Amino acid sequence: MADQATVLIVGAGPAGLVLGNLLRANGIDTLILERGSRERVQTRARAGFLGANSARVLAEHGLDAGLRQRGQWHYKCAFRDSDGQFELNYAALGRGEVHTVYPQQDLVTDLIAEYLDRGGRLRFDVTVTGVDPKTATVRHLDGQSKGRFLIGCDGSNGVTRAAMPASAVRHARDHGIAWLAVLAQAPPSMSAVTYAMHDNGFAGHMARSPEITRYYLQVSPDDSPAAWPDERVWAELNTRMRVDRFGPLRQGPIVERRVVRLRSDVVDPMRHGRMFLAGDAASLISPSAAKGANLAIMQAEVLAKALTDAVATGDERGLEAYSSTCLPRIWRAQEFSHWMITLLHGPSNGPDAGFQRVLRRARLDSLRDSRSHQDFFAENYVGI
Ligand code: RFL
């Protein structure tokens, strides 16, 4: 099978689907190739917290009907440790922005339906096995597809980033930390996102929907999900969340568990020949500050405008500036995410562990007491 399209996109995650929708709205012939089945991509639970810019992009392009109906606004987060707990109402800080909590699989479901309604072409169950960035051609088991432009939205282990030349730099960091990420079939236990610091390690609580809550537990990087049956997860959450002091968690069956290593990387530049990278393919960011899907949506908007200009008028200045437009924003998010990692995770057992412990205390005290620190936090937490 040989397909042609003006814009060929590999991957139907948030990056590929937002881009596809924006291009279709501008009348650009677009084909998305996705390795998974429709059912698989529509049930893959990952992100939930969408920042103000993502909500704006989705609203401005008529992609927010589900978000408006079922999304929930979140505007505060809490930090707790052995000294107590404090809350930050970030809607009253910084730029006064809020998060919209909407499960990623619901967003992906909405985006697929809207894209197909807009006349977009999308093939599921097609695994791209190789790409040629110079000719914007991809190979898959059914043959090959060719575009005028090729967009890699196939995640951080995809074939498109693997086709970047040796001259492209991949700035990478493994933070040496892992989280057990679980979804519990239970309502949220608190009204705020809660970050708990404990000598056993970090624990986090994040609402997803009235019936489902995400929890995180810092675990050893070589830990396996099988070592964490439900009882062990709840016992450790109860300890680290200090339920004896702050009240019980609403428990329910754990319906998904996986170990996520906290890793970050940035590919620079994000372009090679006729190929452009977007989303996790361009930059992987640890989930510590909930930025990955938000960065993907930001890049999709920038790229959609640049591609539209190139196709409609032949003006490729937006495409030439794609990397330099996105990279500073990606690095701002990476910097904040890294800051969150150092705030949330206990010191190692190294010789300076005591020093690091007191530093973290000072950071938390500053965040609790300093209005300018809180404004800075709020601006970075919800924005990019
Ligand atoms: P995706 O979502 O990984 O989609 C890539 C798609 O490409 C397909 N694919 C291929 N298709 C054809 N041929 C091939 N060879 C292919 N190889 C791959 C895949 O099947 C897939 O459908 O990347 P995209 O679009 O860049 O979106 C990125 C986001 O998914 C990711 O950044 C977020 O989920 C990160 N993240 C969060 N981000 C937020 O903004 N807010 C959050 O609250 C948040 N929470 C999270 C998260 C990520 C997590 N994990 C699992 C790492 C929570 C967790 C636990």
Short mmCIF file of C-alpha atoms and ligand atoms in Angstrom, two decimals:
data_model
loop_
_atom_site.label_atom_id
_atom_site.label_comp_id
_atom_site.label_asym_id
_atom_site.label_seq_id
_atom_site.Cartn_x
_atom_site.Cartn_y
_atom_site.Cartn_z
CA MET A 1 0.00 0.00 0.00
CA ALA A 2 1.42 3.45 -0.89
CA ASP A 3 -0.18 6.55 0.68
CA GLN A 4 0.40 10.19 -0.07
CA ALA A 5 -0.47 13.11 2.19
CA THR A 6 0.63 16.69 2.54
CA VAL A 7 1.44 16.08 6.19
CA LEU A 8 2.24 12.60 7.43
CA ILE A 9 2.13 12.14 11.20
CA VAL A 10 3.50 9.11 13.06
CA GLY A 11 1.65 8.52 16.35
CA ALA A 12 -1.88 9.25 17.61
CA GLY A 13 -1.13 10.56 21.10
CA PRO A 14 -1.92 14.11 22.26
CA ALA A 15 0.81 15.62 20.04
CA GLY A 16 -0.21 13.90 16.78
CA LEU A 17 -3.94 14.28 17.35
CA VAL A 18 -3.92 17.97 18.33
CA LEU A 19 -1.66 18.71 15.35
CA GLY A 20 -3.87 16.62 13.02
CA ASN A 21 -6.99 18.44 14.18
CA LEU A 22 -5.50 21.90 13.75
CA LEU A 23 -4.22 21.03 10.27
CA ARG A 24 -7.59 19.57 9.23
CA ALA A 25 -9.32 22.73 10.46
CA ASN A 26 -7.07 24.61 8.02
CA GLY A 27 -7.99 22.23 5.19
CA ILE A 28 -4.60 20.48 5.03
CA ASP A 29 -4.55 16.89 3.82
CA THR A 30 -3.21 14.90 6.79
CA LEU A 31 -2.60 11.20 7.42
CA ILE A 32 -1.84 9.79 10.89
CA LEU A 33 -0.27 6.33 11.22
CA GLU A 34 -0.70 4.70 14.64
CA ARG A 35 0.77 1.39 15.78
CA GLY A 36 -1.93 0.66 18.38
CA SER A 37 -5.56 -0.27 17.88
CA ARG A 38 -8.20 2.41 18.40
CA GLU A 39 -9.27 0.65 21.58
CA ARG A 40 -5.73 0.57 22.93
CA VAL A 41 -4.98 4.25 22.41
CA GLN A 42 -8.38 5.25 23.79
CA THR A 43 -7.77 3.35 27.04
CA ARG A 44 -4.11 4.23 27.71
CA ALA A 45 -4.23 6.11 31.04
CA ARG A 46 -1.40 8.59 31.55
CA ALA A 47 -1.76 12.33 32.08
CA GLY A 48 -4.60 14.19 33.73
CA PHE A 49 -3.48 17.71 34.59
CA LEU A 50 -3.84 20.18 31.74
CA GLY A 51 -2.46 23.67 32.19
CA ALA A 52 -4.06 26.94 31.17
CA ASN A 53 -2.35 27.09 27.77
CA SER A 54 -3.55 23.59 26.84
CA ALA A 55 -7.13 24.46 27.81
CA ARG A 56 -6.87 27.63 25.68
CA VAL A 57 -5.55 25.78 22.61
CA LEU A 58 -8.27 23.13 22.86
CA ALA A 59 -11.00 25.76 23.37
CA GLU A 60 -9.84 28.04 20.55
CA HIS A 61 -9.93 25.14 18.11
CA GLY A 62 -13.27 23.67 19.18
CA LEU A 63 -11.66 20.60 20.78
CA ASP A 64 -12.84 21.11 24.35
CA ALA A 65 -16.46 19.85 24.45
CA GLY A 66 -15.58 16.83 26.64
CA LEU A 67 -13.21 18.89 28.73
CA ARG A 68 -15.94 21.42 29.47
CA GLN A 69 -18.52 18.72 30.26
CA ARG A 70 -16.42 16.36 32.37
CA GLY A 71 -13.17 18.15 33.21
CA GLN A 72 -12.72 19.44 36.74
CA TRP A 73 -10.96 22.63 37.74
CA HIS A 74 -8.18 22.25 40.27
CA TYR A 75 -6.65 25.27 41.88
CA LYS A 76 -4.77 24.16 44.98
CA CYS A 77 -2.06 21.77 46.04
CA ALA A 78 -0.74 20.73 49.44
CA PHE A 79 2.63 19.73 50.83
CA ARG A 80 2.87 17.59 53.95
CA ASP A 81 5.79 16.26 55.94
CA SER A 82 6.73 15.57 59.56
CA ASP A 83 6.36 19.28 60.41
CA GLY A 84 2.76 19.55 59.21
CA GLN A 85 0.93 20.54 56.04
CA PHE A 86 0.32 23.71 54.06
CA GLU A 87 -1.79 24.44 51.00
CA LEU A 88 -1.14 26.76 48.09
CA ASN A 89 -4.20 28.17 46.36
CA TYR A 90 -2.50 28.84 43.05
CA ALA A 91 -5.59 30.37 41.47
CA ALA A 92 -4.96 33.30 43.82
CA LEU A 93 -1.23 33.43 42.98
CA GLY A 94 0.92 34.10 39.92
CA ARG A 95 -1.28 34.65 36.89
CA GLY A 96 -4.36 33.24 38.64
CA GLU A 97 -4.48 30.19 36.36
CA VAL A 98 -5.99 26.78 37.18
CA HIS A 99 -5.54 23.19 36.00
CA THR A 100 -8.26 21.28 34.21
CA VAL A 101 -8.17 17.64 35.24
CA TYR A 102 -9.24 15.45 32.34
CA PRO A 103 -7.88 11.93 31.84
CA GLN A 104 -5.56 11.67 28.82
CA GLN A 105 -7.46 8.68 27.41
CA ASP A 106 -10.68 10.74 27.37
CA LEU A 107 -8.87 13.60 25.62
CA VAL A 108 -7.43 11.18 23.05
CA THR A 109 -10.90 9.67 22.49
CA ASP A 110 -12.39 13.15 21.87
CA LEU A 111 -9.53 14.16 19.57
CA ILE A 112 -9.83 11.01 17.43
CA ALA A 113 -13.59 11.50 16.98
CA GLU A 114 -13.16 15.18 16.09
CA TYR A 115 -10.27 14.50 13.69
CA LEU A 116 -12.25 11.86 11.79
CA ASP A 117 -15.27 14.22 11.70
CA ARG A 118 -13.03 16.87 10.15
CA GLY A 119 -12.18 14.44 7.34
CA GLY A 120 -8.78 13.45 8.71
CA ARG A 121 -7.26 10.13 7.69
CA LEU A 122 -6.04 7.87 10.51
CA ARG A 123 -4.82 4.28 10.21
CA PHE A 124 -4.62 2.19 13.37
CA ASP A 125 -2.56 -1.00 13.70
CA VAL A 126 0.19 0.34 11.41
CA THR A 127 3.69 0.11 12.86
CA VAL A 128 6.17 2.41 11.18
CA THR A 129 9.48 0.56 10.96
CA GLY A 130 11.71 3.16 9.30
CA VAL A 131 11.69 6.78 8.15
CA ASP A 132 13.59 8.89 5.65
CA PRO A 133 13.56 12.48 6.95
CA LYS A 134 14.94 13.93 3.68
CA THR A 135 12.06 12.65 1.55
CA ALA A 136 9.40 12.53 4.32
CA THR A 137 8.79 8.86 3.61
CA VAL A 138 8.00 6.11 6.11
CA ARG A 139 8.10 2.33 5.81
CA HIS A 140 5.63 0.01 7.47
CA LEU A 141 4.61 -3.60 7.08
CA ASP A 142 1.92 -2.70 4.50
CA GLY A 143 4.32 -0.74 2.26
CA GLN A 144 5.26 2.90 2.48
CA SER A 145 3.68 6.34 2.91
CA LYS A 146 5.00 9.65 1.72
CA GLY A 147 4.27 13.21 2.73
CA ARG A 148 5.51 16.64 1.85
CA PHE A 149 6.25 16.97 5.57
CA LEU A 150 6.77 14.19 8.11
CA ILE A 151 5.99 14.76 11.80
CA GLY A 152 7.32 12.43 14.49
CA CYS A 153 4.79 12.23 17.35
CA ASP A 154 5.67 8.65 18.27
CA GLY A 155 6.97 9.15 21.79
CA SER A 156 10.42 9.01 23.31
CA ASN A 157 11.32 5.53 22.02
CA GLY A 158 9.97 6.07 18.53
CA VAL A 159 11.54 5.53 15.13
CA THR A 160 11.45 9.21 14.15
CA ARG A 161 13.79 10.45 16.88
CA ALA A 162 16.05 7.47 16.12
CA ALA A 163 16.36 8.88 12.57
CA MET A 164 17.78 12.19 13.78
CA PRO A 165 21.36 12.68 12.62
CA ALA A 166 24.35 12.30 14.93
CA SER A 167 24.75 16.10 14.82
CA ALA A 168 21.47 16.55 16.74
CA VAL A 169 22.20 16.74 20.45
CA ARG A 170 20.20 14.66 22.92
CA HIS A 171 20.54 16.29 26.34
CA ALA A 172 19.52 13.52 28.74
CA ARG A 173 19.29 12.90 32.45
CA ASP A 174 18.21 9.84 34.41
CA HIS A 175 17.25 11.18 37.83
CA GLY A 176 17.97 7.80 39.44
CA ILE A 177 14.47 7.84 40.95
CA ALA A 178 11.39 5.75 40.14
CA TRP A 179 7.72 6.05 40.99
CA LEU A 180 5.18 3.31 41.31
CA ALA A 181 2.26 4.98 39.48
CA VAL A 182 -1.07 3.43 40.41
CA LEU A 183 -4.68 4.13 39.52
CA ALA A 184 -7.10 3.31 42.31
CA GLN A 185 -10.77 2.72 41.71
CA ALA A 186 -11.67 5.09 44.51
CA PRO A 187 -12.76 8.72 44.75
CA PRO A 188 -10.08 11.31 45.57
CA SER A 189 -9.32 11.48 49.27
CA MET A 190 -8.51 15.19 49.36
CA SER A 191 -9.64 18.23 47.42
CA ALA A 192 -6.05 19.18 46.54
CA VAL A 193 -3.14 17.50 44.80
CA THR A 194 -1.05 16.38 47.77
CA TYR A 195 2.71 15.87 47.85
CA ALA A 196 3.91 13.97 50.92
CA MET A 197 7.56 13.84 51.96
CA HIS A 198 8.57 10.98 54.22
CA ASP A 199 11.77 9.18 55.21
CA ASN A 200 10.42 6.12 53.33
CA GLY A 201 10.20 8.24 50.17
CA PHE A 202 7.78 10.50 48.31
CA ALA A 203 4.03 9.81 47.96
CA GLY A 204 1.58 11.75 45.80
CA HIS A 205 -2.19 11.99 45.48
CA MET A 206 -3.84 13.36 42.33
CA ALA A 207 -7.52 13.34 41.39
CA ARG A 208 -8.40 11.93 37.97
CA SER A 209 -12.21 11.62 38.08
CA PRO A 210 -14.91 11.19 40.76
CA GLU A 211 -14.28 7.41 40.60
CA ILE A 212 -10.54 7.15 39.88
CA THR A 213 -7.54 8.56 41.76
CA ARG A 214 -3.86 8.47 40.83
CA TYR A 215 -1.30 7.82 43.55
CA TYR A 216 2.47 7.77 43.30
CA LEU A 217 4.98 6.07 45.58
CA GLN A 218 8.72 6.55 45.21
CA VAL A 219 10.25 3.08 44.83
CA SER A 220 13.63 1.65 44.03
CA PRO A 221 14.47 2.05 40.30
CA ASP A 222 14.79 -1.74 39.93
CA ASP A 223 11.47 -2.43 41.70
CA SER A 224 8.74 -4.29 39.85
CA PRO A 225 4.97 -3.62 39.94
CA ALA A 226 4.42 -7.28 40.89
CA ALA A 227 6.16 -6.61 44.21
CA TRP A 228 3.39 -4.16 45.11
CA PRO A 229 0.08 -5.97 45.78
CA ASP A 230 -2.87 -3.77 46.80
CA GLU A 231 -2.35 -4.25 50.56
CA ARG A 232 1.29 -3.16 50.36
CA VAL A 233 0.41 -0.09 48.25
CA TRP A 234 -2.26 1.07 50.70
CA ALA A 235 -0.11 0.35 53.77
CA GLU A 236 2.76 2.41 52.36
CA LEU A 237 0.45 5.22 51.20
CA ASN A 238 -1.11 5.35 54.68
CA THR A 239 2.33 5.64 56.25
CA ARG A 240 3.77 8.25 53.89
CA MET A 241 0.54 10.28 53.74
CA ARG A 242 0.50 10.21 57.55
CA VAL A 243 -3.17 9.27 57.71
CA ASP A 244 -3.03 9.02 61.51
CA ARG A 245 -2.50 12.78 61.55
CA PHE A 246 -4.29 14.02 58.43
CA GLY A 247 -7.20 11.59 58.01
CA PRO A 248 -7.82 8.36 56.09
CA LEU A 249 -7.52 7.65 52.36
CA ARG A 250 -10.51 6.36 50.43
CA GLN A 251 -9.31 2.94 49.36
CA GLY A 252 -10.39 0.75 46.47
CA PRO A 253 -8.93 -1.82 44.10
CA ILE A 254 -5.72 -0.85 42.27
CA VAL A 255 -6.69 -1.09 38.60
CA GLU A 256 -3.32 -0.18 37.07
CA ARG A 257 0.24 -0.15 38.39
CA ARG A 258 3.53 0.56 36.66
CA VAL A 259 7.02 1.63 37.61
CA VAL A 260 8.02 4.89 35.89
CA ARG A 261 11.67 5.90 35.94
CA LEU A 262 12.07 9.66 36.19
CA ARG A 263 13.98 10.57 33.06
CA SER A 264 14.27 13.76 31.06
CA ASP A 265 15.71 14.52 27.66
CA VAL A 266 15.60 17.18 24.97
CA VAL A 267 16.46 16.73 21.28
CA ASP A 268 18.06 19.84 19.75
CA PRO A 269 17.25 20.75 17.02
CA MET A 270 13.78 19.28 16.68
CA ARG A 271 13.99 19.13 12.90
CA HIS A 272 15.89 17.14 10.29
CA GLY A 273 15.19 17.72 6.59
CA ARG A 274 11.42 17.51 6.04
CA MET A 275 10.89 15.84 9.43
CA PHE A 276 9.84 17.64 12.65
CA LEU A 277 9.55 16.12 16.13
CA ALA A 278 6.78 17.00 18.60
CA GLY A 279 5.67 15.85 22.06
CA ASP A 280 7.64 13.16 23.88
CA ALA A 281 9.50 12.43 20.62
CA ALA A 282 11.15 15.86 20.95
CA SER A 283 11.45 16.03 24.71
CA LEU A 284 10.71 13.55 27.45
CA ILE A 285 9.94 15.17 30.78
CA SER A 286 9.57 13.40 34.11
CA PRO A 287 5.95 13.39 35.37
CA SER A 288 6.98 15.31 38.54
CA ALA A 289 5.37 18.55 37.35
CA ALA A 290 2.74 17.12 34.96
CA LYS A 291 4.12 18.89 31.90
CA GLY A 292 4.50 16.25 29.14
CA ALA A 293 1.06 16.41 27.52
CA ASN A 294 1.04 20.18 27.98
CA LEU A 295 4.33 20.56 26.11
CA ALA A 296 2.98 18.27 23.37
CA ILE A 297 -0.07 20.52 22.90
CA MET A 298 2.07 23.68 22.91
CA GLN A 299 4.35 22.27 20.19
CA ALA A 300 1.39 21.03 18.13
CA GLU A 301 -0.03 24.55 18.02
CA VAL A 302 3.28 26.13 16.98
CA LEU A 303 3.86 23.47 14.33
CA ALA A 304 0.30 23.64 12.95
CA LYS A 305 0.67 27.35 12.27
CA ALA A 306 4.10 26.93 10.69
CA LEU A 307 2.97 24.04 8.47
CA THR A 308 -0.18 25.90 7.44
CA ASP A 309 1.87 28.94 6.39
CA ALA A 310 4.27 26.71 4.47
CA VAL A 311 1.51 24.84 2.64
CA ALA A 312 -0.78 27.83 2.04
CA THR A 313 1.77 30.47 1.00
CA GLY A 314 5.14 28.71 0.75
CA ASP A 315 6.39 30.79 3.68
CA GLU A 316 8.66 28.45 5.65
CA ARG A 317 9.91 30.98 8.22
CA GLY A 318 7.73 29.42 10.94
CA LEU A 319 9.18 26.00 10.20
CA GLU A 320 12.71 27.37 10.25
CA ALA A 321 12.02 28.93 13.65
CA TYR A 322 10.22 25.85 15.05
CA SER A 323 13.09 24.64 17.26
CA SER A 324 14.08 28.08 18.49
CA THR A 325 10.44 28.91 19.31
CA CYS A 326 9.80 25.72 21.29
CA LEU A 327 13.12 24.92 22.95
CA PRO A 328 13.16 27.81 25.47
CA ARG A 329 9.66 26.83 26.64
CA ILE A 330 10.66 23.17 26.86
CA TRP A 331 13.71 24.08 28.95
CA ARG A 332 11.60 26.27 31.27
CA ALA A 333 9.35 23.27 31.89
CA GLN A 334 12.36 20.96 32.32
CA GLU A 335 13.87 23.36 34.82
CA PHE A 336 10.68 23.51 36.88
CA SER A 337 10.21 19.75 36.70
CA HIS A 338 13.78 19.27 37.92
CA TRP A 339 13.13 21.73 40.76
CA MET A 340 10.07 19.67 41.76
CA ILE A 341 12.15 16.48 41.75
CA THR A 342 14.68 17.96 44.16
CA LEU A 343 11.86 19.27 46.38
CA LEU A 344 9.90 16.02 46.53
CA HIS A 345 12.58 13.40 46.96
CA GLY A 346 14.50 12.61 50.06
CA PRO A 347 18.24 12.88 50.14
CA SER A 348 20.36 9.93 49.17
CA ASN A 349 22.38 8.17 51.84
CA GLY A 350 25.52 9.92 50.64
CA PRO A 351 27.86 11.90 52.89
CA ASP A 352 25.88 15.12 52.37
CA ALA A 353 22.46 13.56 53.13
CA GLY A 354 22.05 15.65 56.27
CA PHE A 355 22.88 18.85 54.39
CA GLN A 356 20.39 18.01 51.65
CA ARG A 357 17.68 17.27 54.20
CA VAL A 358 17.99 20.72 55.74
CA LEU A 359 18.15 22.36 52.32
CA ARG A 360 14.85 20.76 51.42
CA ARG A 361 13.36 22.00 54.68
CA ALA A 362 14.50 25.53 53.80
CA ARG A 363 12.96 25.24 50.32
CA LEU A 364 9.63 24.12 51.77
CA ASP A 365 9.70 26.89 54.40
CA SER A 366 10.34 29.45 51.70
CA LEU A 367 7.46 28.13 49.61
CA ARG A 368 5.16 28.21 52.66
CA ASP A 369 6.13 31.73 53.80
CA SER A 370 7.29 33.79 50.83
CA ARG A 371 4.60 35.33 48.62
CA SER A 372 7.04 35.96 45.76
CA HIS A 373 8.22 32.35 45.91
CA GLN A 374 4.58 31.21 45.81
CA ASP A 375 3.87 33.44 42.78
CA PHE A 376 6.88 31.97 40.98
CA PHE A 377 5.71 28.46 41.84
CA ALA A 378 2.14 29.10 40.65
CA GLU A 379 3.28 30.64 37.37
CA ASN A 380 5.47 27.64 36.57
CA TYR A 381 3.15 24.99 37.98
CA VAL A 382 0.17 25.82 35.76
CA GLY A 383 1.88 27.61 32.92
CA ILE A 384 4.84 26.92 30.68
P1 RFL B 1 2.37 9.43 23.32
O1 RFL B 1 1.15 9.75 24.11
O2 RFL B 1 3.34 8.47 23.87
O3 RFL B 1 1.86 8.92 21.90
C1 RFL B 1 2.75 8.35 20.97
C2 RFL B 1 1.95 7.47 20.03
O4 RFL B 1 2.82 6.98 19.00
C3 RFL B 1 2.53 5.63 18.75
N1 RFL B 1 3.72 5.01 18.14
C4 RFL B 1 3.79 4.57 16.88
N2 RFL B 1 2.88 4.56 15.87
C5 RFL B 1 3.27 4.02 14.68
N3 RFL B 1 4.50 3.49 14.45
C6 RFL B 1 5.43 3.48 15.43
N4 RFL B 1 6.65 2.97 15.20
C7 RFL B 1 5.09 4.04 16.71
N5 RFL B 1 5.76 4.19 17.87
C8 RFL B 1 4.91 4.78 18.74
C9 RFL B 1 2.17 5.07 20.13
O5 RFL B 1 1.41 3.88 20.02
C10 RFL B 1 1.39 6.23 20.74
O6 RFL B 1 0.00 6.12 20.49
O7 RFL B 1 3.20 10.74 22.97
P2 RFL B 1 2.75 12.29 22.79
O8 RFL B 1 1.62 12.42 21.82
O9 RFL B 1 4.00 13.02 22.55
O10 RFL B 1 2.12 12.70 24.22
C11 RFL B 1 2.96 12.77 25.36
C12 RFL B 1 2.13 12.44 26.61
O11 RFL B 1 1.51 11.17 26.44
C13 RFL B 1 3.02 12.42 27.86
O12 RFL B 1 3.94 13.48 27.83
C14 RFL B 1 2.18 12.56 29.15
O13 RFL B 1 1.38 11.44 29.36
C15 RFL B 1 3.11 12.78 30.37
N6 RFL B 1 2.35 12.79 31.64
C16 RFL B 1 1.65 13.90 32.04
N7 RFL B 1 1.66 15.02 31.25
C17 RFL B 1 0.91 16.10 31.61
O14 RFL B 1 0.94 17.11 30.89
N8 RFL B 1 0.11 16.10 32.75
C18 RFL B 1 0.04 15.00 33.57
O15 RFL B 1 -0.72 15.01 34.55
C19 RFL B 1 0.86 13.86 33.24
N9 RFL B 1 0.83 12.75 34.00
C20 RFL B 1 2.32 11.62 32.43
C21 RFL B 1 1.55 11.63 33.62
C22 RFL B 1 3.03 10.47 32.07
C23 RFL B 1 2.99 9.35 32.88
N10 RFL B 1 3.73 8.21 32.48
C24 RFL B 1 3.10 6.96 32.23
C25 RFL B 1 5.06 8.39 32.01
C26 RFL B 1 1.51 10.51 34.44
C27 RFL B 1 2.25 9.36 34.09
C28 RFL B 1 2.19 8.16 35.02
#
